[in-house]
DNA sequence: AAAGATTGAACTATCAATCTTT
DNA sequence: AAAGATTGATAGTTCAATCTTT
């Protein structure tokens, strides 16, 4: 498992990165998952059906149900009935949600900049290219 | 979030790698978490106090409690009283656990080899070095 | 009091089953 | 029946509180 080989270096570097970003976000009361959902809602500029939010996040619908539960609990999102389809439920960002999103996005960008600084800039594109290929091949 | 920058490339590559390895392990009925715990128990060659297992896995003790619950449920591990300290509980691999570990380790190695093949060998050491540095600096 | 383990609550995520509306 | 969402179960992980033994 914790071999020295490159696969685990990648996995662990990924963990360290997300840990750092989560820590940077902590003072804002957001997690990466919440900030990400909020971003889609803010950018949509109109309430989104939960199913569409799930598509954009690229996760299962039941995950969105729970994520929106927590966001609603935080007062950052409200559920609204969809006037055009009574099966559908819309998620709308509240003013508090928009404000929180701005704070989170700022904190995240600052943390990203810090982490990025630990990386030789000349190498970044090269490594990104190599990484984008890995694990992408079909398994059969 | 899903910027194109290198940080997310690393995080996502890490996710793809673990997904692939988890899939490869699936037919053996093991997860990476279970295989890892099993590995420490097999290598110890003697039952381990749960606290020591937590130290080796590098996780919180309550996580080990639950992980060992699941492994015990699978019949791969047994809890034994510690004869020297009645506060302590020992985790012992069963014969089935040892066998399962071998199957899992084999499946994992095969999958690792496949993934590694997607990586230009000449680059591996270089990238590993760069990755090992990232996210390691103290936050203050 | 401190050490070892468990329990209960929370978060993120998945899957399978269910309920309502279309 | 299919689409949209929720619920309940499971996995893995953390933290705070608790219980037993030292």
PDB file of C-alpha atoms (C1' of nucleotides) in Angstrom:
ATOM      1  CA  UNK A   1       0.000   0.000   0.000  1.00  0.00           C
ATOM      2  CA  UNK A   2       2.117   2.823   1.241  1.00  0.00           C
ATOM      3  CA  UNK A   3       4.715   1.880  -1.265  1.00  0.00           C
ATOM      4  CA  UNK A   4       7.031   4.598  -2.320  1.00  0.00           C
ATOM      5  CA  UNK A   5       5.730   4.444  -5.856  1.00  0.00           C
ATOM      6  CA  UNK A   6       4.237   7.298  -7.751  1.00  0.00           C
ATOM      7  CA  UNK A   7       0.620   6.164  -7.506  1.00  0.00           C
ATOM      8  CA  UNK A   8       0.549   6.651  -3.767  1.00  0.00           C
ATOM      9  CA  UNK A   9       2.502   9.868  -4.007  1.00  0.00           C
ATOM     10  CA  UNK A  10      -0.286  11.215  -6.174  1.00  0.00           C
ATOM     11  CA  UNK A  11      -3.037   9.950  -3.898  1.00  0.00           C
ATOM     12  CA  UNK A  12      -1.364  11.347  -0.800  1.00  0.00           C
ATOM     13  CA  UNK A  13      -0.503  14.662  -2.392  1.00  0.00           C
ATOM     14  CA  UNK A  14      -4.187  14.911  -3.316  1.00  0.00           C
ATOM     15  CA  UNK A  15      -5.157  14.287   0.293  1.00  0.00           C
ATOM     16  CA  UNK A  16      -2.753  16.880   1.594  1.00  0.00           C
ATOM     17  CA  UNK A  17      -4.058  19.415  -0.874  1.00  0.00           C
ATOM     18  CA  UNK A  18      -7.702  18.885   0.028  1.00  0.00           C
ATOM     19  CA  UNK A  19      -6.864  18.922   3.734  1.00  0.00           C
ATOM     20  CA  UNK A  20      -5.124  22.255   3.331  1.00  0.00           C
ATOM     21  CA  UNK A  21      -7.977  23.711   1.350  1.00  0.00           C
ATOM     22  CA  UNK A  22     -10.568  22.430   3.825  1.00  0.00           C
ATOM     23  CA  UNK A  23      -8.567  23.995   6.654  1.00  0.00           C
ATOM     24  CA  UNK A  24      -8.398  27.308   4.829  1.00  0.00           C
ATOM     25  CA  UNK A  25     -12.146  27.172   4.361  1.00  0.00           C
ATOM     26  CA  UNK A  26     -12.919  26.229   7.935  1.00  0.00           C
ATOM     27  CA  UNK A  27     -13.071  29.784   9.329  1.00  0.00           C
ATOM     28  CA  UNK A  28     -15.756  30.600   6.768  1.00  0.00           C
ATOM     29  CA  UNK A  29     -17.913  27.726   7.973  1.00  0.00           C
ATOM     30  CA  UNK A  30     -17.815  26.079   4.560  1.00  0.00           C
ATOM     31  CA  UNK A  31     -16.435  22.809   3.260  1.00  0.00           C
ATOM     32  CA  UNK A  32     -15.243  22.152  -0.269  1.00  0.00           C
ATOM     33  CA  UNK A  33     -18.457  20.237  -0.928  1.00  0.00           C
ATOM     34  CA  UNK A  34     -20.643  23.106   0.261  1.00  0.00           C
ATOM     35  CA  UNK A  35     -18.618  25.779  -1.497  1.00  0.00           C
ATOM     36  CA  UNK A  36     -18.762  23.825  -4.728  1.00  0.00           C
ATOM     37  CA  UNK A  37     -22.533  23.428  -4.573  1.00  0.00           C
ATOM     38  CA  UNK A  38     -22.918  27.085  -3.692  1.00  0.00           C
ATOM     39  CA  UNK A  39     -20.777  28.032  -6.673  1.00  0.00           C
ATOM     40  CA  UNK A  40     -23.073  26.256  -9.108  1.00  0.00           C
ATOM     41  CA  UNK A  41     -26.129  27.861  -7.570  1.00  0.00           C
ATOM     42  CA  UNK A  42     -24.618  31.336  -7.583  1.00  0.00           C
ATOM     43  CA  UNK A  43     -23.407  30.977 -11.141  1.00  0.00           C
ATOM     44  CA  UNK A  44     -26.725  29.647 -12.366  1.00  0.00           C
ATOM     45  CA  UNK A  45     -28.265  33.027 -11.474  1.00  0.00           C
ATOM     46  CA  UNK A  46     -31.585  31.246 -11.056  1.00  0.00           C
ATOM     47  CA  UNK A  47     -32.811  28.424  -8.789  1.00  0.00           C
ATOM     48  CA  UNK A  48     -31.800  24.962  -9.967  1.00  0.00           C
ATOM     49  CA  UNK A  49     -33.686  21.663  -9.787  1.00  0.00           C
ATOM     50  CA  UNK A  50     -31.812  19.339  -7.427  1.00  0.00           C
ATOM     51  CA  UNK A  51     -31.255  16.862 -10.221  1.00  0.00           C
ATOM     52  CA  UNK A  52     -29.483  19.462 -12.300  1.00  0.00           C
ATOM     53  CA  UNK A  53     -27.344  20.436  -9.363  1.00  0.00           C
ATOM     54  CA  UNK A  54     -26.362  16.776  -9.004  1.00  0.00           C
ATOM     55  CA  UNK A  55     -25.406  16.663 -12.683  1.00  0.00           C
ATOM     56  CA  UNK A  56     -23.168  19.702 -12.370  1.00  0.00           C
ATOM     57  CA  UNK A  57     -21.525  18.488  -9.182  1.00  0.00           C
ATOM     58  CA  UNK A  58     -21.215  15.066 -10.809  1.00  0.00           C
ATOM     59  CA  UNK A  59     -22.623  13.080  -7.957  1.00  0.00           C
ATOM     60  CA  UNK A  60     -25.592  10.968  -7.126  1.00  0.00           C
ATOM     61  CA  UNK A  61     -28.931  12.663  -6.439  1.00  0.00           C
ATOM     62  CA  UNK A  62     -29.246  11.425  -2.893  1.00  0.00           C
ATOM     63  CA  UNK A  63     -25.992  13.163  -2.118  1.00  0.00           C
ATOM     64  CA  UNK A  64     -27.473  16.466  -3.240  1.00  0.00           C
ATOM     65  CA  UNK A  65     -30.545  15.885  -1.119  1.00  0.00           C
ATOM     66  CA  UNK A  66     -28.345  15.685   1.946  1.00  0.00           C
ATOM     67  CA  UNK A  67     -25.958  18.434   0.921  1.00  0.00           C
ATOM     68  CA  UNK A  68     -28.893  20.787   0.366  1.00  0.00           C
ATOM     69  CA  UNK A  69     -30.320  19.688   3.728  1.00  0.00           C
ATOM     70  CA  UNK A  70     -27.139  20.879   5.386  1.00  0.00           C
ATOM     71  CA  UNK A  71     -26.938  24.078   3.347  1.00  0.00           C
ATOM     72  CA  UNK A  72     -30.555  24.818   4.136  1.00  0.00           C
ATOM     73  CA  UNK A  73     -29.803  24.182   7.767  1.00  0.00           C
ATOM     74  CA  UNK A  74     -27.002  26.747   7.526  1.00  0.00           C
ATOM     75  CA  UNK A  75     -29.451  29.209   6.005  1.00  0.00           C
ATOM     76  CA  UNK A  76     -27.429  29.405   2.785  1.00  0.00           C
ATOM     77  CA  UNK A  77     -29.940  27.749   0.466  1.00  0.00           C
ATOM     78  CA  UNK A  78     -33.742  27.505   0.331  1.00  0.00           C
ATOM     79  CA  UNK A  79     -35.860  24.815  -1.295  1.00  0.00           C
ATOM     80  CA  UNK A  80     -38.606  26.146  -3.551  1.00  0.00           C
ATOM     81  CA  UNK A  81     -41.386  24.306  -5.359  1.00  0.00           C
ATOM     82  CA  UNK A  82     -40.974  24.193  -9.123  1.00  0.00           C
ATOM     83  CA  UNK A  83     -44.012  25.939 -10.616  1.00  0.00           C
ATOM     84  CA  UNK A  84     -43.686  23.966 -13.860  1.00  0.00           C
ATOM     85  CA  UNK A  85     -43.339  20.465 -12.472  1.00  0.00           C
ATOM     86  CA  UNK A  86     -44.584  19.407  -9.097  1.00  0.00           C
ATOM     87  CA  UNK A  87     -42.106  16.507  -8.960  1.00  0.00           C
ATOM     88  CA  UNK A  88     -39.201  18.915  -9.088  1.00  0.00           C
ATOM     89  CA  UNK A  89     -37.696  20.962  -6.258  1.00  0.00           C
ATOM     90  CA  UNK A  90     -35.566  24.024  -6.815  1.00  0.00           C
ATOM     91  CA  UNK A  91     -32.546  25.047  -4.761  1.00  0.00           C
ATOM     92  CA  UNK A  92     -32.100  28.812  -4.417  1.00  0.00           C
ATOM     93  CA  UNK A  93     -29.138  30.573  -2.790  1.00  0.00           C
ATOM     94  CA  UNK A  94     -30.092  33.006  -0.063  1.00  0.00           C
ATOM     95  CA  UNK A  95     -28.416  36.382   0.414  1.00  0.00           C
ATOM     96  CA  UNK A  96     -26.467  34.849   3.280  1.00  0.00           C
ATOM     97  CA  UNK A  97     -25.444  32.070   0.912  1.00  0.00           C
ATOM     98  CA  UNK A  98     -24.159  34.501  -1.678  1.00  0.00           C
ATOM     99  CA  UNK A  99     -22.186  36.359   0.967  1.00  0.00           C
ATOM    100  CA  UNK A 100     -20.789  33.141   2.386  1.00  0.00           C
ATOM    101  CA  UNK A 101     -19.868  32.004  -1.078  1.00  0.00           C
ATOM    102  CA  UNK A 102     -17.822  35.153  -1.643  1.00  0.00           C
ATOM    103  CA  UNK A 103     -15.989  34.669   1.653  1.00  0.00           C
ATOM    104  CA  UNK A 104     -15.319  31.017   0.871  1.00  0.00           C
ATOM    105  CA  UNK A 105     -14.193  31.661  -2.664  1.00  0.00           C
ATOM    106  CA  UNK A 106     -11.764  34.300  -1.436  1.00  0.00           C
ATOM    107  CA  UNK A 107     -10.325  32.045   1.242  1.00  0.00           C
ATOM    108  CA  UNK A 108     -10.024  29.220  -1.247  1.00  0.00           C
ATOM    109  CA  UNK A 109      -8.209  31.306  -3.814  1.00  0.00           C
ATOM    110  CA  UNK A 110      -5.747  32.524  -1.252  1.00  0.00           C
ATOM    111  CA  UNK A 111      -5.015  28.976  -0.127  1.00  0.00           C
ATOM    112  CA  UNK A 112      -4.691  27.761  -3.694  1.00  0.00           C
ATOM    113  CA  UNK A 113      -2.208  30.504  -4.445  1.00  0.00           C
ATOM    114  CA  UNK A 114      -0.145  29.480  -1.424  1.00  0.00           C
ATOM    115  CA  UNK A 115      -0.086  25.839  -2.445  1.00  0.00           C
ATOM    116  CA  UNK A 116       0.653  26.647  -6.035  1.00  0.00           C
ATOM    117  CA  UNK A 117       3.682  28.584  -4.870  1.00  0.00           C
ATOM    118  CA  UNK A 118       5.150  25.326  -3.594  1.00  0.00           C
ATOM    119  CA  UNK A 119       5.256  24.148  -7.168  1.00  0.00           C
ATOM    120  CA  UNK A 120       7.891  25.092  -9.707  1.00  0.00           C
ATOM    121  CA  UNK A 121       5.836  26.997 -12.241  1.00  0.00           C
ATOM    122  CA  UNK A 122       7.840  25.786 -15.185  1.00  0.00           C
ATOM    123  CA  UNK A 123       6.820  22.196 -14.401  1.00  0.00           C
ATOM    124  CA  UNK A 124       3.123  22.732 -13.814  1.00  0.00           C
ATOM    125  CA  UNK A 125       1.819  22.282 -17.326  1.00  0.00           C
ATOM    126  CA  UNK A 126       3.963  19.260 -17.961  1.00  0.00           C
ATOM    127  CA  UNK A 127       2.818  17.488 -14.817  1.00  0.00           C
ATOM    128  CA  UNK A 128      -0.807  18.442 -15.361  1.00  0.00           C
ATOM    129  CA  UNK A 129      -0.641  16.809 -18.760  1.00  0.00           C
ATOM    130  CA  UNK A 130       0.812  13.584 -17.404  1.00  0.00           C
ATOM    131  CA  UNK A 131      -1.733  13.461 -14.591  1.00  0.00           C
ATOM    132  CA  UNK A 132      -4.708  14.106 -16.810  1.00  0.00           C
ATOM    133  CA  UNK A 133      -3.951  10.871 -18.649  1.00  0.00           C
ATOM    134  CA  UNK A 134      -3.689   8.563 -15.666  1.00  0.00           C
ATOM    135  CA  UNK A 135      -6.589   6.378 -14.670  1.00  0.00           C
ATOM    136  CA  UNK A 136      -8.511   7.464 -17.718  1.00  0.00           C
ATOM    137  CA  UNK A 137      -7.999   4.347 -19.831  1.00  0.00           C
ATOM    138  CA  UNK A 138     -10.978   1.988 -20.025  1.00  0.00           C
ATOM    139  CA  UNK A 139     -10.844  -1.000 -17.694  1.00  0.00           C
ATOM    140  CA  UNK A 140     -12.485  -3.347 -20.214  1.00  0.00           C
TER     141      UNK A 140
ATOM    142  CA  UNK B   1     -13.025  24.696  -7.846  1.00  0.00           C
ATOM    143  CA  UNK B   2     -12.753  22.531 -10.899  1.00  0.00           C
ATOM    144  CA  UNK B   3     -10.247  24.951 -12.250  1.00  0.00           C
ATOM    145  CA  UNK B   4      -7.880  23.570 -14.773  1.00  0.00           C
ATOM    146  CA  UNK B   5      -4.948  24.185 -12.474  1.00  0.00           C
ATOM    147  CA  UNK B   6      -2.538  21.600 -11.282  1.00  0.00           C
ATOM    148  CA  UNK B   7      -3.886  21.297  -7.748  1.00  0.00           C
ATOM    149  CA  UNK B   8      -7.168  19.850  -8.951  1.00  0.00           C
ATOM    150  CA  UNK B   9      -5.442  17.706 -11.506  1.00  0.00           C
ATOM    151  CA  UNK B  10      -3.567  16.096  -8.658  1.00  0.00           C
ATOM    152  CA  UNK B  11      -6.665  15.682  -6.503  1.00  0.00           C
ATOM    153  CA  UNK B  12      -8.679  14.193  -9.348  1.00  0.00           C
ATOM    154  CA  UNK B  13      -5.894  11.914 -10.506  1.00  0.00           C
ATOM    155  CA  UNK B  14      -5.724  10.659  -6.921  1.00  0.00           C
ATOM    156  CA  UNK B  15      -9.447   9.942  -6.964  1.00  0.00           C
ATOM    157  CA  UNK B  16      -9.253   8.097 -10.262  1.00  0.00           C
ATOM    158  CA  UNK B  17      -6.372   6.006  -8.949  1.00  0.00           C
ATOM    159  CA  UNK B  18      -8.138   5.000  -5.739  1.00  0.00           C
ATOM    160  CA  UNK B  19     -11.347   4.281  -7.653  1.00  0.00           C
ATOM    161  CA  UNK B  20      -9.465   1.975  -9.977  1.00  0.00           C
ATOM    162  CA  UNK B  21      -7.731   0.203  -7.133  1.00  0.00           C
ATOM    163  CA  UNK B  22     -10.980  -0.157  -5.181  1.00  0.00           C
ATOM    164  CA  UNK B  23     -12.619  -1.649  -8.275  1.00  0.00           C
ATOM    165  CA  UNK B  24      -9.770  -4.085  -8.721  1.00  0.00           C
ATOM    166  CA  UNK B  25     -10.170  -5.116  -5.092  1.00  0.00           C
ATOM    167  CA  UNK B  26     -13.925  -5.471  -5.231  1.00  0.00           C
ATOM    168  CA  UNK B  27     -14.018  -9.105  -6.412  1.00  0.00           C
ATOM    169  CA  UNK B  28     -11.944 -10.067  -3.379  1.00  0.00           C
ATOM    170  CA  UNK B  29     -14.503  -8.496  -1.038  1.00  0.00           C
ATOM    171  CA  UNK B  30     -11.912  -6.081   0.321  1.00  0.00           C
ATOM    172  CA  UNK B  31     -11.554  -2.308   0.270  1.00  0.00           C
ATOM    173  CA  UNK B  32      -8.287  -0.397   0.419  1.00  0.00           C
ATOM    174  CA  UNK B  33      -9.024   0.435   4.054  1.00  0.00           C
ATOM    175  CA  UNK B  34      -9.595  -3.208   4.982  1.00  0.00           C
ATOM    176  CA  UNK B  35      -6.625  -4.476   2.982  1.00  0.00           C
ATOM    177  CA  UNK B  36      -4.371  -1.917   4.597  1.00  0.00           C
ATOM    178  CA  UNK B  37      -5.447  -2.865   8.114  1.00  0.00           C
ATOM    179  CA  UNK B  38      -5.086  -6.537   7.267  1.00  0.00           C
ATOM    180  CA  UNK B  39      -1.581  -5.896   5.965  1.00  0.00           C
ATOM    181  CA  UNK B  40      -0.441  -4.435   9.276  1.00  0.00           C
ATOM    182  CA  UNK B  41      -1.965  -7.303  11.199  1.00  0.00           C
ATOM    183  CA  UNK B  42      -0.420  -9.944   8.946  1.00  0.00           C
ATOM    184  CA  UNK B  43       2.975  -8.278   9.012  1.00  0.00           C
ATOM    185  CA  UNK B  44       2.941  -7.881  12.777  1.00  0.00           C
ATOM    186  CA  UNK B  45       2.961 -11.683  13.051  1.00  0.00           C
ATOM    187  CA  UNK B  46       1.272 -11.299  16.437  1.00  0.00           C
ATOM    188  CA  UNK B  47      -2.050  -9.759  17.568  1.00  0.00           C
ATOM    189  CA  UNK B  48      -1.945  -5.963  17.878  1.00  0.00           C
ATOM    190  CA  UNK B  49      -3.636  -3.670  20.393  1.00  0.00           C
ATOM    191  CA  UNK B  50      -6.196  -1.539  18.551  1.00  0.00           C
ATOM    192  CA  UNK B  51      -4.351   1.616  19.535  1.00  0.00           C
ATOM    193  CA  UNK B  52      -1.181   0.386  17.874  1.00  0.00           C
ATOM    194  CA  UNK B  53      -3.100  -0.536  14.753  1.00  0.00           C
ATOM    195  CA  UNK B  54      -4.460   3.021  14.686  1.00  0.00           C
ATOM    196  CA  UNK B  55      -0.938   4.392  14.958  1.00  0.00           C
ATOM    197  CA  UNK B  56       0.282   2.326  12.035  1.00  0.00           C
ATOM    198  CA  UNK B  57      -2.707   3.143   9.854  1.00  0.00           C
ATOM    199  CA  UNK B  58      -2.291   6.752  10.954  1.00  0.00           C
ATOM    200  CA  UNK B  59      -5.886   7.349  11.877  1.00  0.00           C
ATOM    201  CA  UNK B  60      -8.020   8.044  14.883  1.00  0.00           C
ATOM    202  CA  UNK B  61      -8.772   5.205  17.299  1.00  0.00           C
ATOM    203  CA  UNK B  62     -12.519   5.306  16.805  1.00  0.00           C
ATOM    204  CA  UNK B  63     -11.931   4.622  13.144  1.00  0.00           C
ATOM    205  CA  UNK B  64     -10.088   1.424  14.017  1.00  0.00           C
ATOM    206  CA  UNK B  65     -12.874   0.374  16.326  1.00  0.00           C
ATOM    207  CA  UNK B  66     -15.306   0.492  13.418  1.00  0.00           C
ATOM    208  CA  UNK B  67     -12.908  -0.919  10.837  1.00  0.00           C
ATOM    209  CA  UNK B  68     -12.213  -3.889  13.096  1.00  0.00           C
ATOM    210  CA  UNK B  69     -15.977  -4.238  13.663  1.00  0.00           C
ATOM    211  CA  UNK B  70     -16.413  -4.692   9.924  1.00  0.00           C
ATOM    212  CA  UNK B  71     -13.410  -6.990   9.561  1.00  0.00           C
ATOM    213  CA  UNK B  72     -14.642  -9.088  12.454  1.00  0.00           C
ATOM    214  CA  UNK B  73     -18.037  -9.210  10.811  1.00  0.00           C
ATOM    215  CA  UNK B  74     -16.343 -10.527   7.674  1.00  0.00           C
ATOM    216  CA  UNK B  75     -14.598 -13.173   9.768  1.00  0.00           C
ATOM    217  CA  UNK B  76     -11.167 -11.824   8.843  1.00  0.00           C
ATOM    218  CA  UNK B  77     -10.137 -10.573  12.267  1.00  0.00           C
ATOM    219  CA  UNK B  78     -10.906 -11.593  15.850  1.00  0.00           C
ATOM    220  CA  UNK B  79     -10.798  -9.456  18.981  1.00  0.00           C
ATOM    221  CA  UNK B  80      -8.856 -10.985  21.838  1.00  0.00           C
ATOM    222  CA  UNK B  81      -8.427  -9.796  25.417  1.00  0.00           C
ATOM    223  CA  UNK B  82      -4.933  -8.547  26.219  1.00  0.00           C
ATOM    224  CA  UNK B  83      -3.594 -10.765  29.003  1.00  0.00           C
ATOM    225  CA  UNK B  84      -1.249  -8.018  30.192  1.00  0.00           C
ATOM    226  CA  UNK B  85      -3.651  -5.099  30.344  1.00  0.00           C
ATOM    227  CA  UNK B  86      -7.358  -5.425  30.745  1.00  0.00           C
ATOM    228  CA  UNK B  87      -7.973  -2.017  29.147  1.00  0.00           C
ATOM    229  CA  UNK B  88      -6.411  -3.198  25.916  1.00  0.00           C
ATOM    230  CA  UNK B  89      -7.970  -5.297  23.155  1.00  0.00           C
ATOM    231  CA  UNK B  90      -5.957  -7.211  20.597  1.00  0.00           C
ATOM    232  CA  UNK B  91      -6.831  -7.651  16.944  1.00  0.00           C
ATOM    233  CA  UNK B  92      -5.773 -11.006  15.485  1.00  0.00           C
ATOM    234  CA  UNK B  93      -6.028 -12.017  11.809  1.00  0.00           C
ATOM    235  CA  UNK B  94      -7.881 -15.261  11.244  1.00  0.00           C
ATOM    236  CA  UNK B  95      -6.805 -17.882   8.710  1.00  0.00           C
ATOM    237  CA  UNK B  96      -9.538 -16.584   6.420  1.00  0.00           C
ATOM    238  CA  UNK B  97      -8.109 -13.111   6.924  1.00  0.00           C
ATOM    239  CA  UNK B  98      -4.638 -14.205   5.915  1.00  0.00           C
ATOM    240  CA  UNK B  99      -5.989 -15.900   2.828  1.00  0.00           C
ATOM    241  CA  UNK B 100      -8.097 -12.888   1.925  1.00  0.00           C
ATOM    242  CA  UNK B 101      -5.130 -10.648   2.414  1.00  0.00           C
ATOM    243  CA  UNK B 102      -3.105 -12.676  -0.076  1.00  0.00           C
ATOM    244  CA  UNK B 103      -5.902 -12.476  -2.649  1.00  0.00           C
ATOM    245  CA  UNK B 104      -6.307  -8.742  -2.094  1.00  0.00           C
ATOM    246  CA  UNK B 105      -2.595  -8.022  -2.213  1.00  0.00           C
ATOM    247  CA  UNK B 106      -2.304  -9.914  -5.488  1.00  0.00           C
ATOM    248  CA  UNK B 107      -5.244  -8.098  -7.060  1.00  0.00           C
ATOM    249  CA  UNK B 108      -3.873  -4.777  -5.854  1.00  0.00           C
ATOM    250  CA  UNK B 109      -0.424  -5.380  -7.267  1.00  0.00           C
ATOM    251  CA  UNK B 110      -1.839  -6.327 -10.635  1.00  0.00           C
ATOM    252  CA  UNK B 111      -3.953  -3.163 -10.734  1.00  0.00           C
ATOM    253  CA  UNK B 112      -1.017  -1.024  -9.639  1.00  0.00           C
ATOM    254  CA  UNK B 113       1.112  -2.462 -12.408  1.00  0.00           C
ATOM    255  CA  UNK B 114      -1.574  -1.626 -14.946  1.00  0.00           C
ATOM    256  CA  UNK B 115      -1.887   1.951 -13.756  1.00  0.00           C
ATOM    257  CA  UNK B 116       1.835   2.413 -13.548  1.00  0.00           C
ATOM    258  CA  UNK B 117       2.076   1.384 -17.185  1.00  0.00           C
ATOM    259  CA  UNK B 118       0.071   4.509 -18.073  1.00  0.00           C
ATOM    260  CA  UNK B 119       2.965   6.549 -16.783  1.00  0.00           C
ATOM    261  CA  UNK B 120       6.187   7.261 -18.640  1.00  0.00           C
ATOM    262  CA  UNK B 121       8.720   5.513 -16.495  1.00  0.00           C
ATOM    263  CA  UNK B 122      11.413   8.073 -17.116  1.00  0.00           C
ATOM    264  CA  UNK B 123       9.261  10.749 -15.482  1.00  0.00           C
ATOM    265  CA  UNK B 124       8.117   8.853 -12.417  1.00  0.00           C
ATOM    266  CA  UNK B 125      10.903   9.702 -10.046  1.00  0.00           C
ATOM    267  CA  UNK B 126      10.904  13.344 -11.025  1.00  0.00           C
ATOM    268  CA  UNK B 127       7.179  13.744 -10.486  1.00  0.00           C
ATOM    269  CA  UNK B 128       7.236  11.778  -7.251  1.00  0.00           C
ATOM    270  CA  UNK B 129       9.830  14.188  -5.939  1.00  0.00           C
ATOM    271  CA  UNK B 130       7.789  17.244  -6.828  1.00  0.00           C
ATOM    272  CA  UNK B 131       4.625  15.754  -5.346  1.00  0.00           C
ATOM    273  CA  UNK B 132       6.262  14.721  -2.122  1.00  0.00           C
ATOM    274  CA  UNK B 133       6.982  18.380  -1.394  1.00  0.00           C
ATOM    275  CA  UNK B 134       3.525  19.781  -1.938  1.00  0.00           C
ATOM    276  CA  UNK B 135       1.240  20.484   1.008  1.00  0.00           C
ATOM    277  CA  UNK B 136       4.019  19.630   3.403  1.00  0.00           C
ATOM    278  CA  UNK B 137       4.984  23.166   4.425  1.00  0.00           C
ATOM    279  CA  UNK B 138       3.721  24.268   7.835  1.00  0.00           C
ATOM    280  CA  UNK B 139       0.598  26.399   7.801  1.00  0.00           C
ATOM    281  CA  UNK B 140       1.699  28.502  10.748  1.00  0.00           C
TER     282      UNK B 140
ATOM    283  C1'  DA C   1      -5.672  11.708  36.270  1.00  0.00           C
ATOM    284  C1'  DA C   2      -4.224   9.156  32.085  1.00  0.00           C
ATOM    285  C1'  DA C   3      -4.553   5.360  28.820  1.00  0.00           C
ATOM    286  C1'  DG C   4      -7.407   2.157  25.925  1.00  0.00           C
ATOM    287  C1'  DA C   5     -11.457   1.500  23.678  1.00  0.00           C
ATOM    288  C1'  DT C   6     -16.235   2.400  22.498  1.00  0.00           C
ATOM    289  C1'  DT C   7     -20.307   5.261  21.415  1.00  0.00           C
ATOM    290  C1'  DG C   8     -22.813   8.962  19.321  1.00  0.00           C
ATOM    291  C1'  DA C   9     -22.937  12.619  16.193  1.00  0.00           C
ATOM    292  C1'  DA C  10     -21.445  14.773  11.940  1.00  0.00           C
ATOM    293  C1'  DC C  11     -19.798  14.910   6.990  1.00  0.00           C
ATOM    294  C1'  DT C  12     -19.182  13.121   2.336  1.00  0.00           C
ATOM    295  C1'  DA C  13     -20.383   9.671  -0.712  1.00  0.00           C
ATOM    296  C1'  DT C  14     -22.699   5.530  -2.760  1.00  0.00           C
ATOM    297  C1'  DC C  15     -26.506   2.179  -3.683  1.00  0.00           C
ATOM    298  C1'  DA C  16     -31.138   0.242  -3.442  1.00  0.00           C
ATOM    299  C1'  DA C  17     -35.785   0.963  -2.339  1.00  0.00           C
ATOM    300  C1'  DT C  18     -39.702   4.011  -2.080  1.00  0.00           C
ATOM    301  C1'  DC C  19     -43.054   7.800  -2.975  1.00  0.00           C
ATOM    302  C1'  DT C  20     -45.130  11.345  -5.877  1.00  0.00           C
ATOM    303  C1'  DT C  21     -46.037  13.278 -10.113  1.00  0.00           C
ATOM    304  C1'  DT C  22     -45.890  13.025 -15.011  1.00  0.00           C
TER     305       DT C  22
ATOM    306  C1'  DA D   1     -43.563   3.070 -16.812  1.00  0.00           C
ATOM    307  C1'  DA D   2     -40.249   6.939 -16.204  1.00  0.00           C
ATOM    308  C1'  DA D   3     -38.592  11.112 -13.894  1.00  0.00           C
ATOM    309  C1'  DG D   4     -37.595  13.752  -9.588  1.00  0.00           C
ATOM    310  C1'  DA D   5     -36.602  13.497  -5.017  1.00  0.00           C
ATOM    311  C1'  DT D   6     -36.234  11.338  -0.509  1.00  0.00           C
ATOM    312  C1'  DT D   7     -35.146   7.619   2.831  1.00  0.00           C
ATOM    313  C1'  DG D   8     -32.491   3.993   4.811  1.00  0.00           C
ATOM    314  C1'  DA D   9     -28.449   1.314   4.757  1.00  0.00           C
ATOM    315  C1'  DT D  10     -23.413   1.037   4.366  1.00  0.00           C
ATOM    316  C1'  DA D  11     -18.502   2.793   4.110  1.00  0.00           C
ATOM    317  C1'  DG D  12     -14.985   5.550   5.675  1.00  0.00           C
ATOM    318  C1'  DT D  13     -13.489   9.227   8.274  1.00  0.00           C
ATOM    319  C1'  DT D  14     -13.301  12.797  12.111  1.00  0.00           C
ATOM    320  C1'  DC D  15     -14.362  14.759  16.807  1.00  0.00           C
ATOM    321  C1'  DA D  16     -16.223  14.949  21.522  1.00  0.00           C
ATOM    322  C1'  DA D  17     -17.995  12.437  25.263  1.00  0.00           C
ATOM    323  C1'  DT D  18     -18.051   8.270  28.011  1.00  0.00           C
ATOM    324  C1'  DC D  19     -16.622   3.953  30.414  1.00  0.00           C
ATOM    325  C1'  DT D  20     -13.183   0.806  32.328  1.00  0.00           C
ATOM    326  C1'  DT D  21      -8.860  -0.155  33.941  1.00  0.00           C
ATOM    327  C1'  DT D  22      -4.414   1.389  35.332  1.00  0.00           C
TER     328       DT D  22
END
